Structure formats: C-alpha cells, structure tokens
Coordinates of C-alpha atoms (C1' of nucleotides) in Angstrom, one line a residue:
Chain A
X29 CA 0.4 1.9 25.5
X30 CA 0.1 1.5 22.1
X31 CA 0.5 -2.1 20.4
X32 CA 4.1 -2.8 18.5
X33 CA 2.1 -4.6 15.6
X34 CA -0.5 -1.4 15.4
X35 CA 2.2 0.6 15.1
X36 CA 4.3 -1.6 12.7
X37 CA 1.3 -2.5 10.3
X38 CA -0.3 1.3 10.8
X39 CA 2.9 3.8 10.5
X40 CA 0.9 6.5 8.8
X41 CA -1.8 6.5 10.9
X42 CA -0.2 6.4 14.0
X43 CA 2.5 9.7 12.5
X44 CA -1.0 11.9 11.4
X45 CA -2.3 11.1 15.5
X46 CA 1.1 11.9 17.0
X47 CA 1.0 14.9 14.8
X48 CA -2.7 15.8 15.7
X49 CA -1.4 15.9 19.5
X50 CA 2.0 18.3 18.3
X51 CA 4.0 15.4 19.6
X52 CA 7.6 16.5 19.3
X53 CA 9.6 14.4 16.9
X54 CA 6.8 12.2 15.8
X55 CA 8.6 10.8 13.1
X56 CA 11.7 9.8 14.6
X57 CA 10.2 8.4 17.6
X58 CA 8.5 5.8 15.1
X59 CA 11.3 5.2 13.4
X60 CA 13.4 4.6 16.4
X61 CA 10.4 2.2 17.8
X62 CA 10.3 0.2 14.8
X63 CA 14.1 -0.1 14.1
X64 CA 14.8 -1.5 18.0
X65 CA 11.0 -3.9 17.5
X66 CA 13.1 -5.7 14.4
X67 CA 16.1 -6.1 16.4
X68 CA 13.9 -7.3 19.4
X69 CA 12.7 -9.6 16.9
X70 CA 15.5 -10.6 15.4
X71 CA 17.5 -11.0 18.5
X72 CA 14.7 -12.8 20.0
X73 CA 14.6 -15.4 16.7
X74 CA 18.3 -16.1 17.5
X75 CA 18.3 -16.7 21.2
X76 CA 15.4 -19.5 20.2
X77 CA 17.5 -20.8 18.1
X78 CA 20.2 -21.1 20.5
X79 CA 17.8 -22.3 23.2
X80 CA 16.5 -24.8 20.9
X81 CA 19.7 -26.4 20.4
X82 CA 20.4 -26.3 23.9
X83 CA 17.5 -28.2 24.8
X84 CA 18.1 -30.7 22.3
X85 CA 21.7 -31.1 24.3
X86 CA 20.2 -31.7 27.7
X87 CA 17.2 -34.5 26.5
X88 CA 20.4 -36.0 24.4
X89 CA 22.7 -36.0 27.8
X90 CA 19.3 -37.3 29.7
X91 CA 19.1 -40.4 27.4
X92 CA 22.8 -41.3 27.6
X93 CA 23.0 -40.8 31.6
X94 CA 20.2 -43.2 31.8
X95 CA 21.6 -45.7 29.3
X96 CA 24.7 -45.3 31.3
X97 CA 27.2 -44.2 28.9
X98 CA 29.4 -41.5 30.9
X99 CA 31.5 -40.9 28.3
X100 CA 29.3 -40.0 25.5
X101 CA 27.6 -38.0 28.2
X102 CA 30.4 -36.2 29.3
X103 CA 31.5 -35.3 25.9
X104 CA 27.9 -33.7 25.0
X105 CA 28.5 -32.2 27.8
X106 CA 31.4 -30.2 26.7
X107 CA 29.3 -29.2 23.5
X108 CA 27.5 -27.6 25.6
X109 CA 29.7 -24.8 26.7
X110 CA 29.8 -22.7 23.3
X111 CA 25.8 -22.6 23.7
X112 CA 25.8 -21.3 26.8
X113 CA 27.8 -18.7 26.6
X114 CA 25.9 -17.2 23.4
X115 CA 22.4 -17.5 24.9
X116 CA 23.6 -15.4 27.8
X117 CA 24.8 -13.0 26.0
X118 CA 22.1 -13.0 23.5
X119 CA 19.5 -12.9 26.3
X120 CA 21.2 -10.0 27.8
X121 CA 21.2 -8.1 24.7
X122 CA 17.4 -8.9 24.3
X123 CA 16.9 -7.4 27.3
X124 CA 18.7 -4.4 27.0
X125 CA 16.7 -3.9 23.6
X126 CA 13.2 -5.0 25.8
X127 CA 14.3 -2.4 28.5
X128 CA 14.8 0.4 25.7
X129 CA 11.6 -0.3 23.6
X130 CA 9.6 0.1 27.0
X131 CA 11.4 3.3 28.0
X132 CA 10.2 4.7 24.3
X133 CA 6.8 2.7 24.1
X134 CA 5.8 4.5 27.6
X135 CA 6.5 8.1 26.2
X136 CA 4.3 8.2 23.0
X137 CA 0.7 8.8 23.8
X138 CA -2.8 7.5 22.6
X139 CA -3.5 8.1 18.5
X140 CA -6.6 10.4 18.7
X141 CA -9.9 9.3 17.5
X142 CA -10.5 10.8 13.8
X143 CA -13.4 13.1 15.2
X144 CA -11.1 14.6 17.6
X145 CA -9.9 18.7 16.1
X146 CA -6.8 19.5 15.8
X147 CA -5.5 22.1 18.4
X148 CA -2.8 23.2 21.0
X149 CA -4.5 24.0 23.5
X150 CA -8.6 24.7 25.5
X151 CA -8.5 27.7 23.1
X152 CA -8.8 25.1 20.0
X153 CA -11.5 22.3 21.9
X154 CA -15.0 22.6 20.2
X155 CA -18.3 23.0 21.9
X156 CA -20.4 20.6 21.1
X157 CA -23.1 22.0 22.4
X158 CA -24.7 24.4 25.2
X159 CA -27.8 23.5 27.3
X160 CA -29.4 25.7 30.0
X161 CA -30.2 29.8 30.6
X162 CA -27.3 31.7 32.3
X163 CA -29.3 33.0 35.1
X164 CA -29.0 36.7 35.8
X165 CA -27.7 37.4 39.8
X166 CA -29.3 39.9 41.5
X167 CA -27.4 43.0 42.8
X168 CA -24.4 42.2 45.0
X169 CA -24.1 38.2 44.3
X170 CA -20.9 36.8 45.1
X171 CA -18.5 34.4 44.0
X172 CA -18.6 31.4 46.2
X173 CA -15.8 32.3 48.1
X174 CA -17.8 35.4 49.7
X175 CA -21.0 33.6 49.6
X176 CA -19.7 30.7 51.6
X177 CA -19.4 32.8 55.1
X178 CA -22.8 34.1 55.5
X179 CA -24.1 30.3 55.6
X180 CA -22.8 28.4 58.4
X181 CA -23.1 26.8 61.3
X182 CA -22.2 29.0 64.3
X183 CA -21.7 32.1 62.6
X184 CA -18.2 30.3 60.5
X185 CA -18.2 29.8 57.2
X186 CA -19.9 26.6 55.4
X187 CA -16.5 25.7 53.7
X188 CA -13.7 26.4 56.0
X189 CA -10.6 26.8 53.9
X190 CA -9.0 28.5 56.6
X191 CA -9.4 25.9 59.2
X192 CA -8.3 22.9 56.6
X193 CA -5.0 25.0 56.3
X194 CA -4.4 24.9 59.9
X195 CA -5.8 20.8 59.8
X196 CA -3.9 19.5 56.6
X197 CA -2.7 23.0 54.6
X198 CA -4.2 24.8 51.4
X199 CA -6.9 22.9 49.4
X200 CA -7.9 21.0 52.4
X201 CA -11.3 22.9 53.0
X202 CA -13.5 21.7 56.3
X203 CA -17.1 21.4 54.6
X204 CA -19.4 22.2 57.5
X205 CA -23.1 22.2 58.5
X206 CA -25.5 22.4 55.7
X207 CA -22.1 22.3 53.2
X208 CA -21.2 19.3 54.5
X209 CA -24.7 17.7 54.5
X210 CA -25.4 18.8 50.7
X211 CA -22.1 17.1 50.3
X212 CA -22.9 13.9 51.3
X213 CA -26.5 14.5 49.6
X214 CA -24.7 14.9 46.3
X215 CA -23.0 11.3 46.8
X216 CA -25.9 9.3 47.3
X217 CA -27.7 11.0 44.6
X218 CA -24.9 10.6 42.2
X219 CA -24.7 6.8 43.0
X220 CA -28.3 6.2 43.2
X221 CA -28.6 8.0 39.5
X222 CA -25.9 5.4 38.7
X223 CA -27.4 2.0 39.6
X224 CA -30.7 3.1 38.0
X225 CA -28.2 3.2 34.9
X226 CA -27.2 0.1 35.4
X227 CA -23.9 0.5 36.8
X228 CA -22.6 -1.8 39.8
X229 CA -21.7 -0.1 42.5
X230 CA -17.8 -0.5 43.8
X231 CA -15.6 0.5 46.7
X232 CA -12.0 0.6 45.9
X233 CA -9.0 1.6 48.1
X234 CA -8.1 5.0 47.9
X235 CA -4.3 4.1 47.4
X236 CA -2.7 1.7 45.2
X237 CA 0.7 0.4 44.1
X238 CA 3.1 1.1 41.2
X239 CA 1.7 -1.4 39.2
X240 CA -1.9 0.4 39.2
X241 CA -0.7 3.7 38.8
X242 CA 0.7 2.2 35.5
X243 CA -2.4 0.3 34.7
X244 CA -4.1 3.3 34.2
X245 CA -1.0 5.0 32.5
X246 CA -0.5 7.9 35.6
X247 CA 3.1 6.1 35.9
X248 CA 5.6 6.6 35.0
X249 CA 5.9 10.2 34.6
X250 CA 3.5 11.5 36.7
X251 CA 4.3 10.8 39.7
X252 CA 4.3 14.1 40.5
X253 CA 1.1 14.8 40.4
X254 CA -0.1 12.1 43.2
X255 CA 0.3 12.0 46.7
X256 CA 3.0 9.0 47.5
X257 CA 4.0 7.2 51.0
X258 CA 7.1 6.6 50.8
X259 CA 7.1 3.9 53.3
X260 CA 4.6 1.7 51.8
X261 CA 5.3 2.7 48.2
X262 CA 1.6 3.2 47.8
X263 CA 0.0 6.3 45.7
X264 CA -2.8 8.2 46.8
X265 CA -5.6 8.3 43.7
X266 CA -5.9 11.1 41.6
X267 CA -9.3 9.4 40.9
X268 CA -11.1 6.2 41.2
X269 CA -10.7 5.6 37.7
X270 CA -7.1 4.4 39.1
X271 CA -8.4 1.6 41.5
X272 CA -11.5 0.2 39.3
X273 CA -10.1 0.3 36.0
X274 CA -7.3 -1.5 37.7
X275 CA -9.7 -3.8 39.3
X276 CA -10.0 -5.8 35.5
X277 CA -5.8 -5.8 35.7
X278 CA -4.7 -9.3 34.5
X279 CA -8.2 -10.2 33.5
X280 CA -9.5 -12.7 30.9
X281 CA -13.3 -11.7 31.0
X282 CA -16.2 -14.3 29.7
X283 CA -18.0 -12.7 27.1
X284 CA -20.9 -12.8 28.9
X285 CA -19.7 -11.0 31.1
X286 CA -19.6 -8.0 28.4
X287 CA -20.4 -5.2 29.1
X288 CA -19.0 -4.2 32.5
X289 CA -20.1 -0.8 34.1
X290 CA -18.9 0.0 37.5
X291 CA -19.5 2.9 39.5
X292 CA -17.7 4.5 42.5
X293 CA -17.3 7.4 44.8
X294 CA -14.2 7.8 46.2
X295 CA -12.1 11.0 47.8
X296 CA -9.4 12.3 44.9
X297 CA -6.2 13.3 46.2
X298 CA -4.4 15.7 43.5
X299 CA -0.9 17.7 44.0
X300 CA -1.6 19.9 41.6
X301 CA 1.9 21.4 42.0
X302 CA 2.7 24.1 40.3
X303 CA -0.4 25.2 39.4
X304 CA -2.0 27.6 42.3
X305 CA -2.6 31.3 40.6
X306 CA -5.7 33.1 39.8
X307 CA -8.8 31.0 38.6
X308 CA -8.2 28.8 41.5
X309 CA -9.9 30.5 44.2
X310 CA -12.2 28.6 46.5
X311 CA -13.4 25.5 45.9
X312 CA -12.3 25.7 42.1
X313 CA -9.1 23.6 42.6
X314 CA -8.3 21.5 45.5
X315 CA -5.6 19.1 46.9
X316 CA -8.8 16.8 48.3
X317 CA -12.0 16.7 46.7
X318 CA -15.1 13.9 46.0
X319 CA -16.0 12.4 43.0
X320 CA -18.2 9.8 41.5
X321 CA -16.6 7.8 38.5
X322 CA -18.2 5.6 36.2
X323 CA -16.2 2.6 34.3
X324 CA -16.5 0.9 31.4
X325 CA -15.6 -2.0 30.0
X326 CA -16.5 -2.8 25.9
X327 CA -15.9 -4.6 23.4
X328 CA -14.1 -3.0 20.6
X329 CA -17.3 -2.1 18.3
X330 CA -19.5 -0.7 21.4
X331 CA -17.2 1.7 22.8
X332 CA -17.8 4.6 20.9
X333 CA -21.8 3.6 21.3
X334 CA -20.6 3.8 24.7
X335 CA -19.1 6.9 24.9
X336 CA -22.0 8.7 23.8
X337 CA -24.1 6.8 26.3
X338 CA -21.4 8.1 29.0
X339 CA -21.9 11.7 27.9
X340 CA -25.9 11.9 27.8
X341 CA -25.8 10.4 30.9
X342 CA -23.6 13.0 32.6
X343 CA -25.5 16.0 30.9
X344 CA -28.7 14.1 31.9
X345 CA -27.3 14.4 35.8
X346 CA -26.6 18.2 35.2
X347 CA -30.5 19.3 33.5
X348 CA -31.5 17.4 36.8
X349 CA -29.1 19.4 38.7
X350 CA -31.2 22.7 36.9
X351 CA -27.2 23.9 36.2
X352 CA -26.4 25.7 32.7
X353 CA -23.7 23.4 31.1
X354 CA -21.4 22.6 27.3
X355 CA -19.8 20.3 26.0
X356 CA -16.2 20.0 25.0
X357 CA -14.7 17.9 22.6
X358 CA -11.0 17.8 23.4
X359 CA -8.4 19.0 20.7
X360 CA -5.7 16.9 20.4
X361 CA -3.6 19.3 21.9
X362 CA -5.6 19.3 25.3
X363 CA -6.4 15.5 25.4
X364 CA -5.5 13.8 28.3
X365 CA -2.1 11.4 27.4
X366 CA -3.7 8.0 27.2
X367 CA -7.7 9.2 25.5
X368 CA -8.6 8.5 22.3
X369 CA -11.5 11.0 22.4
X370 CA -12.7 12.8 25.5
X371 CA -15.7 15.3 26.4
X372 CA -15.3 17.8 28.7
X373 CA -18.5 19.0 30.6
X374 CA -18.3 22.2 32.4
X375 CA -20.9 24.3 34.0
X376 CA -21.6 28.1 34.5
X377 CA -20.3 29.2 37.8
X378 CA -22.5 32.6 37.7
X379 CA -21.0 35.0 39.8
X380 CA -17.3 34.0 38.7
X381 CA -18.9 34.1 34.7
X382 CA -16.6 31.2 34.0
X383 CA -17.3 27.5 32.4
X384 CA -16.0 25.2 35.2
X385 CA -15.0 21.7 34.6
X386 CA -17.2 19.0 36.7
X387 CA -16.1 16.1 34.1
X388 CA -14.4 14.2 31.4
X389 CA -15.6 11.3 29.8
X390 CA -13.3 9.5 27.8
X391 CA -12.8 6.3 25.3
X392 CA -9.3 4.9 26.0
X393 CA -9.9 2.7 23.2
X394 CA -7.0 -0.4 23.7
X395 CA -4.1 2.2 25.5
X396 CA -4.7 0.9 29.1
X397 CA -6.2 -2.6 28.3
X398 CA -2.9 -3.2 26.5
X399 CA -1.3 -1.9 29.8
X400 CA -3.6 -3.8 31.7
X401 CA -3.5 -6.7 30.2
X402 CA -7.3 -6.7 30.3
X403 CA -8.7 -9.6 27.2
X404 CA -11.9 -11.7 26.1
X405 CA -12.1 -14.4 24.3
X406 CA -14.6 -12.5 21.3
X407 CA -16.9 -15.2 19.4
X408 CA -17.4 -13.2 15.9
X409 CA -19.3 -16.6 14.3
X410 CA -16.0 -17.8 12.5
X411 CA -14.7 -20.2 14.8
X412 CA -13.3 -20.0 18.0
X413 CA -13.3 -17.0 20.0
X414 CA -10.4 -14.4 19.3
X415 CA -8.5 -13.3 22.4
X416 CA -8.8 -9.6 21.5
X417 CA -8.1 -6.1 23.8
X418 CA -11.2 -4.5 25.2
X419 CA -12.1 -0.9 25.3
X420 CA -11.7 0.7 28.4
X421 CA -14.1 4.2 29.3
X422 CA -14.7 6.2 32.3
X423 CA -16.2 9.6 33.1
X424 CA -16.8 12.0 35.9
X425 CA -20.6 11.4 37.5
X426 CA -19.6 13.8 38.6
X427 CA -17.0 15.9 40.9
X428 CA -18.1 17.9 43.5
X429 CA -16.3 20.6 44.2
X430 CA -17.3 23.0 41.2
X431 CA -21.1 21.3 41.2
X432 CA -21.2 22.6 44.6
X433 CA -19.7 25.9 43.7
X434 CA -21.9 26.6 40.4
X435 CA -25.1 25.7 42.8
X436 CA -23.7 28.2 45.5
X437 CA -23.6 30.9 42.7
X438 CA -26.1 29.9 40.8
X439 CA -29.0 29.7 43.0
X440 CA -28.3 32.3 45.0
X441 CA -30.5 35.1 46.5
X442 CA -30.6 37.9 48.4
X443 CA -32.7 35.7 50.7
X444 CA -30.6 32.5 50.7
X445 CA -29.1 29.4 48.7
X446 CA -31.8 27.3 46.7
X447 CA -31.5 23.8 46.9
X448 CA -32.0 22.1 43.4
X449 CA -35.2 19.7 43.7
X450 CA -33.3 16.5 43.4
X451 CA -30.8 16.7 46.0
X452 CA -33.6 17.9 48.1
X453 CA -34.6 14.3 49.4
X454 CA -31.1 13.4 49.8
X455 CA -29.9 16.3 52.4
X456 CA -33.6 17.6 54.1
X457 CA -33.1 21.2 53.1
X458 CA -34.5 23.1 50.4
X459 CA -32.6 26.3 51.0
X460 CA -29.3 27.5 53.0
X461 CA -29.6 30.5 54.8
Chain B
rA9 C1' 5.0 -6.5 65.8
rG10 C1' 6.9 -11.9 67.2
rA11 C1' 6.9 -17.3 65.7
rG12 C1' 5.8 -20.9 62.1
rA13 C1' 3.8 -22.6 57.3
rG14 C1' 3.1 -21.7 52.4
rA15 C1' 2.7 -19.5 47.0
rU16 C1' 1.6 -24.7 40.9
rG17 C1' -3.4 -24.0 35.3
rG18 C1' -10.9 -21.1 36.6
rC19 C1' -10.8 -23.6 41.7
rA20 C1' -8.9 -27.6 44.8
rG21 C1' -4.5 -30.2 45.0
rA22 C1' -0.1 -33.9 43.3
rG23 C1' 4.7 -33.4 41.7
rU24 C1' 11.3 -32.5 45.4
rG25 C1' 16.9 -32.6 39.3
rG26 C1' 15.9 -35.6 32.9
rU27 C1' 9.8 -36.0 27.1
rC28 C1' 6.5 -31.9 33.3
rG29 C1' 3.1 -27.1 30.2
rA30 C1' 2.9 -30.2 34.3
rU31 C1' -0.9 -36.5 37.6
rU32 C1' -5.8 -36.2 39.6
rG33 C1' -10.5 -34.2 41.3
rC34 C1' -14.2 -30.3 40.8
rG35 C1' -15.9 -26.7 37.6
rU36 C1' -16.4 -25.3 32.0
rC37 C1' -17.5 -26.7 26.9
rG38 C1' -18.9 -30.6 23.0
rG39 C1' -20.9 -35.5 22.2
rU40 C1' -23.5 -40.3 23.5
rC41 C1' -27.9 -41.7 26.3
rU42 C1' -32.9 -39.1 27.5
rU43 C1' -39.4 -36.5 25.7
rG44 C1' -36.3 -32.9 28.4
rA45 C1' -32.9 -32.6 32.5
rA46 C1' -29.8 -35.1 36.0
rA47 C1' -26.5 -39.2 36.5
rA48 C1' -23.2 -42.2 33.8
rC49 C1' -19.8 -42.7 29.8
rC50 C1' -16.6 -40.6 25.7
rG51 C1' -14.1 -36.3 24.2
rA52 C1' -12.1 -31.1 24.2
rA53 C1' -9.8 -27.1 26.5
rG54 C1' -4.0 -22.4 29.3
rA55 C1' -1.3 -17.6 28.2
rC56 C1' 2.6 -15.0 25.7
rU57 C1' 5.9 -14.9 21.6
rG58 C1' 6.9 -16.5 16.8
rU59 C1' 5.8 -18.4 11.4
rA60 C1' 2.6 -17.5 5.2
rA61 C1' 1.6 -22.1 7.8
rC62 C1' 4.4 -25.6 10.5
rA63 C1' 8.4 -25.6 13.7
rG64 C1' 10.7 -23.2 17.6
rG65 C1' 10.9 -20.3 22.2
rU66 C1' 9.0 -18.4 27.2
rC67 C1' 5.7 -18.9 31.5
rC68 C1' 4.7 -23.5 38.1
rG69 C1' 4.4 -15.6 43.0
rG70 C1' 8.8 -11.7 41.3
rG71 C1' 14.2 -11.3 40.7
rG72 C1' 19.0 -13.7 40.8
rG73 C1' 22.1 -18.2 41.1
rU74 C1' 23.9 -23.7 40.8
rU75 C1' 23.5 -27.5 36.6
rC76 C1' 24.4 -30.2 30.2
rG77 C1' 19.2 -30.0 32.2
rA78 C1' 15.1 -26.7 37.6
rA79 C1' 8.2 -26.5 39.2
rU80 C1' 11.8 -29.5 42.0
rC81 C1' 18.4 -27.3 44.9
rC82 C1' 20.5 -22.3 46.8
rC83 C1' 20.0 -16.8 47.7
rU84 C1' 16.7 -12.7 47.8
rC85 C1' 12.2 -9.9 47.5
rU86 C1' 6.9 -9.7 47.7
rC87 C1' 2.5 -11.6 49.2
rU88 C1' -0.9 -15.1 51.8
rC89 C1' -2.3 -18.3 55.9
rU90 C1' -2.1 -20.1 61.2
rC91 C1' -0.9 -18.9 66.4
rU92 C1' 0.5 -14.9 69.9
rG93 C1' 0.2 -9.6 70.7
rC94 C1' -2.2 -4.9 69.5
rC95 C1' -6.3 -2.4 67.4
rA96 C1' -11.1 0.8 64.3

RNA sequence: AGAGAGAUGGCAGAGUGGUCGAUUGCGUCGGUCUUGAAAACCGAAGACUGUAACAGGUCCGGGGGUUCGAAUCCCUCUCUCUCUGCCA
C-alpha cells in the first residue's frame, strides 16, 4: 500500500509508475485519492476540535461535582448535548471517508522502480542475461512427462499424476521412489546453501488468517487464487513469503537487529483457476508444489544492494545445479501488484525447448511494510532515531517443480537420468534408471 | 469438546467512573561514582495522527453501548491460560 503523504508530496511520480504498469485511469484515481485524504483531514481537524471542547466540558463538570455544586454541574451538563451530537456525526462521516480511502488505497499498485522497462506483458520483460550451454538431447529424448514413467519404483511412474488425481485431483502428483528422494534431496540442499548465506532458518504454518494474507498484499482481491477453509477462515499459502514476511507484522525492530534474512521451505498451495491449457503439462504447473523462500528485511538504502545480492545468489544455486538459465527483469506490465522491481529466473527445460520459471526475486520497497506495519527506529547521526518503513525482499531459492523437470530433461540419456554433483550427497544416487 | 479464569506500555504487574497515556518492579538508554566493570544513586524513554512549530486528537485484545466523563460499567467477538476429556 502506498503512503497518503508519498502520494500527496509525489503526484507526478507516482502518475508516470501507474502509467508504466498501464494502470487504468491513473489520473483520476490520484485525484480521487487526494480529494477524499483532504477531507479525511479536514474532517478529522473538526471532530478534534469538537472532541477537544468536549473534554474540556467533562474535566469542568469533574471540578464542580467535587466542589459540590449540582447546579452549575448540571447546567454544563446541558452544554454538553450540542457537542455530542456533532462529534457523532462527524466521527461517522470520518469513517465513511476512512472506509472509502482504504477501498481506493488497496486497488492502486506498487510505483515501479525507475530501472524497471516499460511493457504489457513477458513479451516486453528484458533479459538480463543468459548463462549456461543448451545441451543437445540425443535421439528420442522426452519431455518430462514421457520421461517420468520409465523411472520408477515397481515398474509406475516416478511422478504419479494419475494417482494424485484419484488422491486429491489434478496438480496433486504422488512423487515416488528416487522422485521423491531427489525431492527431499533438493530441500536440504537448498536450505543448507541458505544458512551458509547467512540466512536463519524458519518454519512457518502453512495457513494463515486474513490479516496475513493482507500483510503481504494477496488480500483483498485475490482470494481466488488461495486455497481457503471456510470453517476456520484460514488461507492455505501461495508461498512462504506469506507466513515469514508476516512474521515481522506489527514489528518495531532494533536497529541492530538490521538486516534480517530468513529462510524457509514450506509446501505452496496455488488454485491457479482458470489457467489449465497447454504449457502446463506435467510438473510445469501444479495445485501443490515445494519451495524454498528467502526474506529480507532492509533498511531503506540497502535494499536494492540487497536485491542484487538476492539474484546472484539464486543464479549461484542454478550454475551449481549445472542448469542453463536468464534473467528477467520484469516490465511493468508483468510485475507482480505489490514489487517495485522483480527478476525472474527461468531455466531451459530441454526437451520442451522452453525457459521455465523456478523464481522471482523482488524489492517491495515500503508497499507491505506500510501494510505491515513493519518500522525501526533509524539513527542517521542527527539526533534521535527516525521511526522510518523498512524494505521488505524475498525470492524463490528455489521452487521445485520445474528444477526437477529441467534436470529430468536436461540430463537425460539413453542410458538414464544424471544426477547433478551437488544433490548427489543429499539423495545417494548419482543417476535414475 | 466441557468448566472456570483472564487479555493493560519491551516483560512482569497495579489500577474497578473524574488531570490515567496510565502506580510500581525488571529490562533498556544517558549521567554520577570507578583504573574498568558491578552495585548504588540521579535522570530519560510509547505508538499513531496533526501543526511551519506549538496546541489539539486517538490508542489499556477487536467491535458496539451506557455516561457530561470509561482502562474501570454493560453487550458481543477473538484469543490466551488452568482443570477435565480426546489425540499426532
């Protein structure tokens, strides 16, 4: 959510990001936000006012109660009345504005980072950069799909979409044997890579309540999107992002304590309605997958330091994972609702000759901390610390689904599945087959 | 799931209608003392809003009500704790 006082003191700014994302109506959303802030302001001015008065009336009524004189009381009293009834009208028109400026606030998305291209859509994101040799399959590869029955346990397939359907439904896939086990190898490795980074290591509840689902800026509005039990009014995550970022809800941090990097792995629960087609064959898009998140915490001037940080790191997990990757930057157009800037990483899935995304890194800049409520006190040498909003980040470390696809493809042979040398260690296998 | 108790500032814990944004203790920060530290003593310190700056306003789990006036009374919701039951 953007800040009332950014927007009032930054108008042009904020109309050039709105218009870098093809917001509709940029302009008179602005307009409308800062005509109803100066009659939430002016409204509010008034009803102090009032209230000031009022309070003046009851410590005056106190005084002459206790110097028992009824009669003066009583008629202060009666001044009273006229007060009354204009605070409760004024407060209910403050909160009628309060309820609208919310409604409006909610729908207008974060102002994009001045490196981030203009664009309407992945057609307009710019690569960054490539890194890795496109291996060359051998006669008759498969895609992953194909690939995945000739490997597993019992003559069944390794990933058992079919048996998830009749378990849970589509994009529920049973990971089995060796698929399984590489699974689990990927975990560890990921969150082992992580603490060697520095990052703490977190295990969050895979559902959470309204107000984290708005913490993060998922609510309102996409509700759709998540999971939801009904009887609890609890949402399944879309990622862990949701449940650690919301972990610093409501949160004054020391300084010191500046800053934070969590990491987490975490199942991802994702509706995805509307969206089944082509392209989403096997293990490309699921209802259930794995990931491994990292979170940030900075201060203002370190999060894009941080950001960068974020990205090297991810590519520095895929040139260990031997996989051929690129790197997006997001046009405004495809930029998640609440980033500032965000890089996509996506990795070539061989036998489908397609870039799959395995993450997104992003700098939400103040959007959610303002959301979140999530402050420091910031000592910049010139007296006391400023309570300022910090800079929240988080990226994928990464998701599993399309890793384990692009190694499937990837590394395939006629004579079996090689392992890539890292994730060795971690699941006892250097080859499936 | 049943019965009871409770929710107050970083923590503990007073306050049951009138300068209460809130006693006190611990913790934190600054100072005195000390070679240094500890102890002791002195002092400082909430958040939001608002203003050029003051002032003013709001916040004692959330929401609503009674009253001139609510942390304090009433209703309601949520959550926590204790006991009983069940259980990975």
């Amino acid at each position: 959510m953007l800040q009332l006082a950014f927007i009032r003191e930054n108008k042009e700014t904020v109309l050039a990001g709105l218009q870098k994302r093809n917001f509709a109506n940029a302009p008179d959303v602005v307009e409308q936000l800062l005509t109803l802030d100066q009659q939430r302001r002016d409204t509010q001015r008034e009803l102090d006012d009032v209230l000031s008065q009022s309070n003046a009336k009851a410590s005056q009524i106190g005084a002459l109660m206790k110097s028992g004189d009824k009669t003066a009381a009583e008629a202060a009293k009666a001044e009273t009345a006229e007060l009354k009834v204009r605070s409760k009208d004024l407060a209910e028109s403050l909160r009628q504005i309060e309820v609208e400026l919310q409604n409006v606030l909610v729908t207008v998305p974060n102002i994009p980072h001045s490196s981030v291209p203009p664009g309407r859509s992945a057609d307009d994101n710019e690569v960054v950069l490539e890194n890795g040799a496109k291996p060359t399959l051998y006669d008759g590869a498969q895609p992953h799909w194909e690939l995945i029955k000739k490997y597993g346990p019992d003559g069944g397939p390794l990933i058992d979409f079919e048996l998830g359907v009749k378990i849970s439904g589509a994009g529920f896939p049973v990971y089995r044997g060796k698929g399984a086990r590489l699974q689990r190898a990927m975990i560890n490795f990921f969150l082992d890579e992580a603490l060697k980074a520095g990052y703490a290591e977190v295990q969050p509840p895979i559902v959470v309540n309204e107000d984290s689902g708005f913490g993060t800026g998922q609510l309102p509005d996409k509700e759709g999107q998540m999971y939801y039990v009904t009887e609890d009014k609890l949402y399944m995550i879309p990622t862990a992002e949701v449940p650690i970022t919301n972990l610093y809800r409501d949160v004054i941090l020391p300084e010191g304590q500046l800053p934070v990097k969590n990491v987490g792995y975490t199942p991802c629960f994702r509706r995805e309605a509307g969206s089944w087609g082509a392209h989403v064959r096997g293990l490309n898009r699921l209802h259930q997958f794995d990931k491994v998140e990292i979170v940030r915490i900075e201060k203002p001037e370190n999060s894009y330091a941080a950001l960068e940080e974020m990205s090297q790191y991810v590519q520095g997990l895929l040139q260990k994972l031997e996989l051929p990757y690129r790197v997006l930057r997001l046009c405004g157009g495809d930029m998640g609702f609440t980033s500032a800037l965000t890089y996509d990483m996506e990795v070539w899935s061989a036998a489908q000759q397609r870039w799959l995304e395995v993450s997104s890194v992003s700098n939400f800049e103040t959007y959610q901390a303002n959301r979140l409520k999530l402050r420091s006190k910031i000592d910049r040498g010139d007296g006391p610390g400023k309570m300022q909003l910090l800079h929240t980040l988080n990226g994928s470390a990464l998701a599993l689904p399309r890793i384990l696809a692009s190694i499937l493809e990837n590394n395939q042979t006629p004579d079996g599945i090689r392992i890539p040398k890292v994730l060795v260690p971690y699941c006892g296998f250097d080859v499936i087959n």
